């Protein structure tokens, strides 16, 4: 059912995807329990579907619940827990709660560097997300620094022609122009 829900989401049918993810979550909770990793993944999927529909407060609540359970079950430094932290930060950012989002992005980044290393794809995603958040706050010099770090890391790991690398370069270039003004 998760695969079908993800296919619906890719087609932009977010309400249908949410419904399917909620059905999957209910089954996972019934079969495996509230604290099973599959259940936590389903919770995160529901939150993502909510976010895609602009229901950011609901998404934040679900992401926070998922994060709390992952910290309890997996520990604060598990990669899945760090993904949940990043998801909460993103939900905060989408609601304009930039100070809280920045704090969480920075904490996630520090833990990812420690646990996964400086050029792990998840670490680079954290750097990129933090750069974007700083850009939203008009902190262009700091944003540029983080975009440069992300771009260099993406070039080293994904190559210069990868779509993510190119997107990062576009952001970096646009912010750098603002810094140079």
PDB file of N, CA and C in Angstrom, residues 53-124:
ATOM      1  N   UNK A  53       0.259  18.908   1.030  1.00  0.00           N
ATOM      2  CA  UNK A  53      -1.037  19.582   0.879  1.00  0.00           C
ATOM      3  C   UNK A  53      -1.060  20.948   1.560  1.00  0.00           C
ATOM      4  N   UNK A  54       0.087  21.349   2.114  1.00  0.00           N
ATOM      5  CA  UNK A  54       0.149  22.633   2.799  1.00  0.00           C
ATOM      6  C   UNK A  54      -0.381  22.594   4.219  1.00  0.00           C
ATOM      7  N   UNK A  55      -0.595  21.403   4.750  1.00  0.00           N
ATOM      8  CA  UNK A  55      -1.090  21.246   6.125  1.00  0.00           C
ATOM      9  C   UNK A  55       0.120  21.138   7.059  1.00  0.00           C
ATOM     10  N   UNK A  56       0.863  22.236   7.149  1.00  0.00           N
ATOM     11  CA  UNK A  56       2.159  22.205   7.817  1.00  0.00           C
ATOM     12  C   UNK A  56       2.076  21.987   9.324  1.00  0.00           C
ATOM     13  N   UNK A  57       1.089  22.563   9.974  1.00  0.00           N
ATOM     14  CA  UNK A  57       0.953  22.378  11.421  1.00  0.00           C
ATOM     15  C   UNK A  57       0.650  20.916  11.750  1.00  0.00           C
ATOM     16  N   UNK A  58      -0.239  20.303  10.962  1.00  0.00           N
ATOM     17  CA  UNK A  58      -0.538  18.878  11.163  1.00  0.00           C
ATOM     18  C   UNK A  58       0.691  18.024  10.877  1.00  0.00           C
ATOM     19  N   UNK A  59       1.411  18.382   9.827  1.00  0.00           N
ATOM     20  CA  UNK A  59       2.625  17.641   9.477  1.00  0.00           C
ATOM     21  C   UNK A  59       3.644  17.756  10.599  1.00  0.00           C
ATOM     22  N   UNK A  60       3.818  18.971  11.119  1.00  0.00           N
ATOM     23  CA  UNK A  60       4.772  19.169  12.214  1.00  0.00           C
ATOM     24  C   UNK A  60       4.423  18.281  13.406  1.00  0.00           C
ATOM     25  N   UNK A  61       3.143  18.257  13.760  1.00  0.00           N
ATOM     26  CA  UNK A  61       2.704  17.440  14.903  1.00  0.00           C
ATOM     27  C   UNK A  61       3.051  15.965  14.683  1.00  0.00           C
ATOM     28  N   UNK A  62       2.764  15.457  13.489  1.00  0.00           N
ATOM     29  CA  UNK A  62       3.047  14.050  13.183  1.00  0.00           C
ATOM     30  C   UNK A  62       4.557  13.793  13.147  1.00  0.00           C
ATOM     31  N   UNK A  63       5.308  14.722  12.553  1.00  0.00           N
ATOM     32  CA  UNK A  63       6.767  14.574  12.527  1.00  0.00           C
ATOM     33  C   UNK A  63       7.345  14.577  13.940  1.00  0.00           C
ATOM     34  N   UNK A  64       6.817  15.447  14.803  1.00  0.00           N
ATOM     35  CA  UNK A  64       7.318  15.499  16.187  1.00  0.00           C
ATOM     36  C   UNK A  64       7.010  14.197  16.933  1.00  0.00           C
ATOM     37  N   UNK A  65       5.833  13.658  16.706  1.00  0.00           N
ATOM     38  CA  UNK A  65       5.476  12.386  17.344  1.00  0.00           C
ATOM     39  C   UNK A  65       6.414  11.275  16.860  1.00  0.00           C
ATOM     40  N   UNK A  66       6.677  11.268  15.563  1.00  0.00           N
ATOM     41  CA  UNK A  66       7.599  10.280  15.002  1.00  0.00           C
ATOM     42  C   UNK A  66       8.986  10.456  15.598  1.00  0.00           C
ATOM     43  N   UNK A  67       9.443  11.702  15.687  1.00  0.00           N
ATOM     44  CA  UNK A  67      10.760  11.985  16.256  1.00  0.00           C
ATOM     45  C   UNK A  67      10.855  11.495  17.694  1.00  0.00           C
ATOM     46  N   UNK A  68       9.856  11.798  18.500  1.00  0.00           N
ATOM     47  CA  UNK A  68       9.880  11.382  19.908  1.00  0.00           C
ATOM     48  C   UNK A  68       9.980   9.864  20.028  1.00  0.00           C
ATOM     49  N   UNK A  69       9.223   9.155  19.209  1.00  0.00           N
ATOM     50  CA  UNK A  69       9.271   7.690  19.258  1.00  0.00           C
ATOM     51  C   UNK A  69      10.616   7.161  18.759  1.00  0.00           C
ATOM     52  N   UNK A  70      11.161   7.775  17.720  1.00  0.00           N
ATOM     53  CA  UNK A  70      12.463   7.317  17.215  1.00  0.00           C
ATOM     54  C   UNK A  70      13.571   7.575  18.232  1.00  0.00           C
ATOM     55  N   UNK A  71      13.530   8.702  18.917  1.00  0.00           N
ATOM     56  CA  UNK A  71      14.521   8.962  19.964  1.00  0.00           C
ATOM     57  C   UNK A  71      14.406   7.888  21.037  1.00  0.00           C
ATOM     58  N   UNK A  72      13.189   7.573  21.437  1.00  0.00           N
ATOM     59  CA  UNK A  72      12.945   6.568  22.479  1.00  0.00           C
ATOM     60  C   UNK A  72      13.430   5.184  22.051  1.00  0.00           C
ATOM     61  N   UNK A  73      13.136   4.803  20.820  1.00  0.00           N
ATOM     62  CA  UNK A  73      13.397   3.437  20.366  1.00  0.00           C
ATOM     63  C   UNK A  73      14.803   3.270  19.789  1.00  0.00           C
ATOM     64  N   UNK A  74      15.214   4.225  18.972  1.00  0.00           N
ATOM     65  CA  UNK A  74      16.477   4.089  18.240  1.00  0.00           C
ATOM     66  C   UNK A  74      17.621   4.899  18.838  1.00  0.00           C
ATOM     67  N   UNK A  75      17.292   5.894  19.632  1.00  0.00           N
ATOM     68  CA  UNK A  75      18.310   6.786  20.177  1.00  0.00           C
ATOM     69  C   UNK A  75      18.442   8.048  19.337  1.00  0.00           C
ATOM     70  N   UNK A  76      19.008   9.074  19.940  1.00  0.00           N
ATOM     71  CA  UNK A  76      19.102  10.390  19.299  1.00  0.00           C
ATOM     72  C   UNK A  76      20.033  10.399  18.095  1.00  0.00           C
ATOM     73  N   UNK A  77      21.007   9.490  18.049  1.00  0.00           N
ATOM     74  CA  UNK A  77      22.014   9.537  16.992  1.00  0.00           C
ATOM     75  C   UNK A  77      21.784   8.533  15.865  1.00  0.00           C
ATOM     76  N   UNK A  78      20.653   7.869  15.845  1.00  0.00           N
ATOM     77  CA  UNK A  78      20.359   6.931  14.758  1.00  0.00           C
ATOM     78  C   UNK A  78      20.015   7.726  13.493  1.00  0.00           C
ATOM     79  N   UNK A  79      20.472   7.266  12.325  1.00  0.00           N
ATOM     80  CA  UNK A  79      20.172   7.994  11.078  1.00  0.00           C
ATOM     81  C   UNK A  79      18.679   8.259  10.848  1.00  0.00           C
ATOM     82  N   UNK A  80      17.811   7.317  11.210  1.00  0.00           N
ATOM     83  CA  UNK A  80      16.370   7.544  11.036  1.00  0.00           C
ATOM     84  C   UNK A  80      15.862   8.653  11.963  1.00  0.00           C
ATOM     85  N   UNK A  81      16.432   8.715  13.161  1.00  0.00           N
ATOM     86  CA  UNK A  81      16.077   9.782  14.093  1.00  0.00           C
ATOM     87  C   UNK A  81      16.505  11.132  13.528  1.00  0.00           C
ATOM     88  N   UNK A  82      17.697  11.156  12.934  1.00  0.00           N
ATOM     89  CA  UNK A  82      18.193  12.403  12.344  1.00  0.00           C
ATOM     90  C   UNK A  82      17.321  12.843  11.170  1.00  0.00           C
ATOM     91  N   UNK A  83      16.809  11.881  10.412  1.00  0.00           N
ATOM     92  CA  UNK A  83      15.874  12.213   9.330  1.00  0.00           C
ATOM     93  C   UNK A  83      14.608  12.837   9.909  1.00  0.00           C
ATOM     94  N   UNK A  84      14.127  12.283  11.014  1.00  0.00           N
ATOM     95  CA  UNK A  84      12.941  12.856  11.663  1.00  0.00           C
ATOM     96  C   UNK A  84      13.213  14.272  12.164  1.00  0.00           C
ATOM     97  N   UNK A  85      14.402  14.507  12.702  1.00  0.00           N
ATOM     98  CA  UNK A  85      14.759  15.861  13.139  1.00  0.00           C
ATOM     99  C   UNK A  85      14.728  16.827  11.957  1.00  0.00           C
ATOM    100  N   UNK A  86      15.291  16.389  10.848  1.00  0.00           N
ATOM    101  CA  UNK A  86      15.303  17.215   9.642  1.00  0.00           C
ATOM    102  C   UNK A  86      13.879  17.498   9.160  1.00  0.00           C
ATOM    103  N   UNK A  87      13.020  16.495   9.249  1.00  0.00           N
ATOM    104  CA  UNK A  87      11.623  16.669   8.833  1.00  0.00           C
ATOM    105  C   UNK A  87      10.901  17.698   9.702  1.00  0.00           C
ATOM    106  N   UNK A  88      11.139  17.647  11.005  1.00  0.00           N
ATOM    107  CA  UNK A  88      10.532  18.636  11.904  1.00  0.00           C
ATOM    108  C   UNK A  88      11.037  20.031  11.543  1.00  0.00           C
ATOM    109  N   UNK A  89      12.342  20.144  11.320  1.00  0.00           N
ATOM    110  CA  UNK A  89      12.922  21.444  10.958  1.00  0.00           C
ATOM    111  C   UNK A  89      12.291  21.987   9.683  1.00  0.00           C
ATOM    112  N   UNK A  90      12.083  21.111   8.717  1.00  0.00           N
ATOM    113  CA  UNK A  90      11.479  21.541   7.457  1.00  0.00           C
ATOM    114  C   UNK A  90      10.034  22.002   7.669  1.00  0.00           C
ATOM    115  N   UNK A  91       9.295  21.264   8.495  1.00  0.00           N
ATOM    116  CA  UNK A  91       7.910  21.655   8.785  1.00  0.00           C
ATOM    117  C   UNK A  91       7.860  23.008   9.489  1.00  0.00           C
ATOM    118  N   UNK A  92       8.806  23.241  10.378  1.00  0.00           N
ATOM    119  CA  UNK A  92       8.881  24.544  11.050  1.00  0.00           C
ATOM    120  C   UNK A  92       9.169  25.654  10.046  1.00  0.00           C
ATOM    121  N   UNK A  93      10.110  25.394   9.164  1.00  0.00           N
ATOM    122  CA  UNK A  93      10.476  26.370   8.138  1.00  0.00           C
ATOM    123  C   UNK A  93       9.283  26.713   7.251  1.00  0.00           C
ATOM    124  N   UNK A  94       8.526  25.697   6.874  1.00  0.00           N
ATOM    125  CA  UNK A  94       7.364  25.904   6.005  1.00  0.00           C
ATOM    126  C   UNK A  94       6.295  26.769   6.667  1.00  0.00           C
ATOM    127  N   UNK A  95       6.334  26.839   7.994  1.00  0.00           N
ATOM    128  CA  UNK A  95       5.379  27.673   8.732  1.00  0.00           C
ATOM    129  C   UNK A  95       5.961  29.041   9.090  1.00  0.00           C
ATOM    130  N   UNK A  96       7.184  29.303   8.624  1.00  0.00           N
ATOM    131  CA  UNK A  96       7.820  30.582   8.923  1.00  0.00           C
ATOM    132  C   UNK A  96       8.421  30.664  10.313  1.00  0.00           C
ATOM    133  N   UNK A  97       8.558  29.533  10.985  1.00  0.00           N
ATOM    134  CA  UNK A  97       9.169  29.491  12.322  1.00  0.00           C
ATOM    135  C   UNK A  97      10.681  29.315  12.149  1.00  0.00           C
ATOM    136  N   UNK A  98      11.303  30.351  11.591  1.00  0.00           N
ATOM    137  CA  UNK A  98      12.680  30.233  11.135  1.00  0.00           C
ATOM    138  C   UNK A  98      13.699  30.031  12.255  1.00  0.00           C
ATOM    139  N   UNK A  99      13.547  30.720  13.366  1.00  0.00           N
ATOM    140  CA  UNK A  99      14.524  30.584  14.450  1.00  0.00           C
ATOM    141  C   UNK A  99      14.543  29.154  14.986  1.00  0.00           C
ATOM    142  N   UNK A 100      13.373  28.600  15.217  1.00  0.00           N
ATOM    143  CA  UNK A 100      13.281  27.227  15.719  1.00  0.00           C
ATOM    144  C   UNK A 100      13.766  26.232  14.667  1.00  0.00           C
ATOM    145  N   UNK A 101      13.423  26.495  13.413  1.00  0.00           N
ATOM    146  CA  UNK A 101      13.868  25.621  12.320  1.00  0.00           C
ATOM    147  C   UNK A 101      15.381  25.653  12.189  1.00  0.00           C
ATOM    148  N   UNK A 102      15.954  26.848  12.274  1.00  0.00           N
ATOM    149  CA  UNK A 102      17.412  26.967  12.152  1.00  0.00           C
ATOM    150  C   UNK A 102      18.122  26.204  13.268  1.00  0.00           C
ATOM    151  N   UNK A 103      17.625  26.347  14.479  1.00  0.00           N
ATOM    152  CA  UNK A 103      18.227  25.634  15.615  1.00  0.00           C
ATOM    153  C   UNK A 103      18.203  24.123  15.369  1.00  0.00           C
ATOM    154  N   UNK A 104      17.069  23.615  14.900  1.00  0.00           N
ATOM    155  CA  UNK A 104      16.952  22.181  14.669  1.00  0.00           C
ATOM    156  C   UNK A 104      17.803  21.737  13.482  1.00  0.00           C
ATOM    157  N   UNK A 105      17.845  22.539  12.414  1.00  0.00           N
ATOM    158  CA  UNK A 105      18.703  22.198  11.273  1.00  0.00           C
ATOM    159  C   UNK A 105      20.171  22.136  11.701  1.00  0.00           C
ATOM    160  N   UNK A 106      20.601  23.099  12.512  1.00  0.00           N
ATOM    161  CA  UNK A 106      22.002  23.116  12.959  1.00  0.00           C
ATOM    162  C   UNK A 106      22.314  21.904  13.840  1.00  0.00           C
ATOM    163  N   UNK A 107      21.388  21.556  14.710  1.00  0.00           N
ATOM    164  CA  UNK A 107      21.585  20.387  15.572  1.00  0.00           C
ATOM    165  C   UNK A 107      21.647  19.108  14.733  1.00  0.00           C
ATOM    166  N   UNK A 108      20.750  18.994  13.772  1.00  0.00           N
ATOM    167  CA  UNK A 108      20.745  17.831  12.881  1.00  0.00           C
ATOM    168  C   UNK A 108      22.045  17.753  12.104  1.00  0.00           C
ATOM    169  N   UNK A 109      22.490  18.891  11.578  1.00  0.00           N
ATOM    170  CA  UNK A 109      23.738  18.924  10.819  1.00  0.00           C
ATOM    171  C   UNK A 109      24.914  18.480  11.675  1.00  0.00           C
ATOM    172  N   UNK A 110      25.021  18.998  12.883  1.00  0.00           N
ATOM    173  CA  UNK A 110      26.134  18.626  13.763  1.00  0.00           C
ATOM    174  C   UNK A 110      26.136  17.123  14.039  1.00  0.00           C
ATOM    175  N   UNK A 111      24.969  16.560  14.296  1.00  0.00           N
ATOM    176  CA  UNK A 111      24.889  15.122  14.557  1.00  0.00           C
ATOM    177  C   UNK A 111      25.196  14.308  13.304  1.00  0.00           C
ATOM    178  N   UNK A 112      24.734  14.759  12.151  1.00  0.00           N
ATOM    179  CA  UNK A 112      25.020  14.023  10.914  1.00  0.00           C
ATOM    180  C   UNK A 112      26.512  14.050  10.588  1.00  0.00           C
ATOM    181  N   UNK A 113      27.163  15.182  10.802  1.00  0.00           N
ATOM    182  CA  UNK A 113      28.613  15.237  10.581  1.00  0.00           C
ATOM    183  C   UNK A 113      29.294  14.240  11.508  1.00  0.00           C
ATOM    184  N   UNK A 114      28.896  14.226  12.759  1.00  0.00           N
ATOM    185  CA  UNK A 114      29.491  13.330  13.759  1.00  0.00           C
ATOM    186  C   UNK A 114      29.253  11.856  13.425  1.00  0.00           C
ATOM    187  N   UNK A 115      28.033  11.511  13.064  1.00  0.00           N
ATOM    188  CA  UNK A 115      27.642  10.112  12.875  1.00  0.00           C
ATOM    189  C   UNK A 115      27.928   9.615  11.460  1.00  0.00           C
ATOM    190  N   UNK A 116      27.631  10.425  10.465  1.00  0.00           N
ATOM    191  CA  UNK A 116      27.689   9.972   9.072  1.00  0.00           C
ATOM    192  C   UNK A 116      28.907  10.479   8.306  1.00  0.00           C
ATOM    193  N   UNK A 117      29.497  11.565   8.772  1.00  0.00           N
ATOM    194  CA  UNK A 117      30.633  12.154   8.071  1.00  0.00           C
ATOM    195  C   UNK A 117      30.222  13.383   7.273  1.00  0.00           C
ATOM    196  N   UNK A 118      31.231  14.161   6.874  1.00  0.00           N
ATOM    197  CA  UNK A 118      30.995  15.458   6.232  1.00  0.00           C
ATOM    198  C   UNK A 118      30.394  15.367   4.839  1.00  0.00           C
ATOM    199  N   UNK A 119      30.634  14.278   4.119  1.00  0.00           N
ATOM    200  CA  UNK A 119      30.154  14.215   2.737  1.00  0.00           C
ATOM    201  C   UNK A 119      29.115  13.122   2.505  1.00  0.00           C
ATOM    202  N   UNK A 120      28.531  12.627   3.573  1.00  0.00           N
ATOM    203  CA  UNK A 120      27.419  11.688   3.412  1.00  0.00           C
ATOM    204  C   UNK A 120      26.251  12.450   2.779  1.00  0.00           C
ATOM    205  N   UNK A 121      25.505  11.812   1.890  1.00  0.00           N
ATOM    206  CA  UNK A 121      24.382  12.512   1.246  1.00  0.00           C
ATOM    207  C   UNK A 121      23.399  13.162   2.225  1.00  0.00           C
ATOM    208  N   UNK A 122      23.116  12.505   3.343  1.00  0.00           N
ATOM    209  CA  UNK A 122      22.195  13.101   4.320  1.00  0.00           C
ATOM    210  C   UNK A 122      22.801  14.349   4.968  1.00  0.00           C
ATOM    211  N   UNK A 123      24.110  14.311   5.214  1.00  0.00           N
ATOM    212  CA  UNK A 123      24.792  15.480   5.771  1.00  0.00           C
ATOM    213  C   UNK A 123      24.727  16.640   4.784  1.00  0.00           C
ATOM    214  N   UNK A 124      24.970  16.330   3.519  1.00  0.00           N
ATOM    215  CA  UNK A 124      24.911  17.370   2.486  1.00  0.00           C
ATOM    216  C   UNK A 124      23.503  17.948   2.368  1.00  0.00           C
TER     217      UNK A 124
END
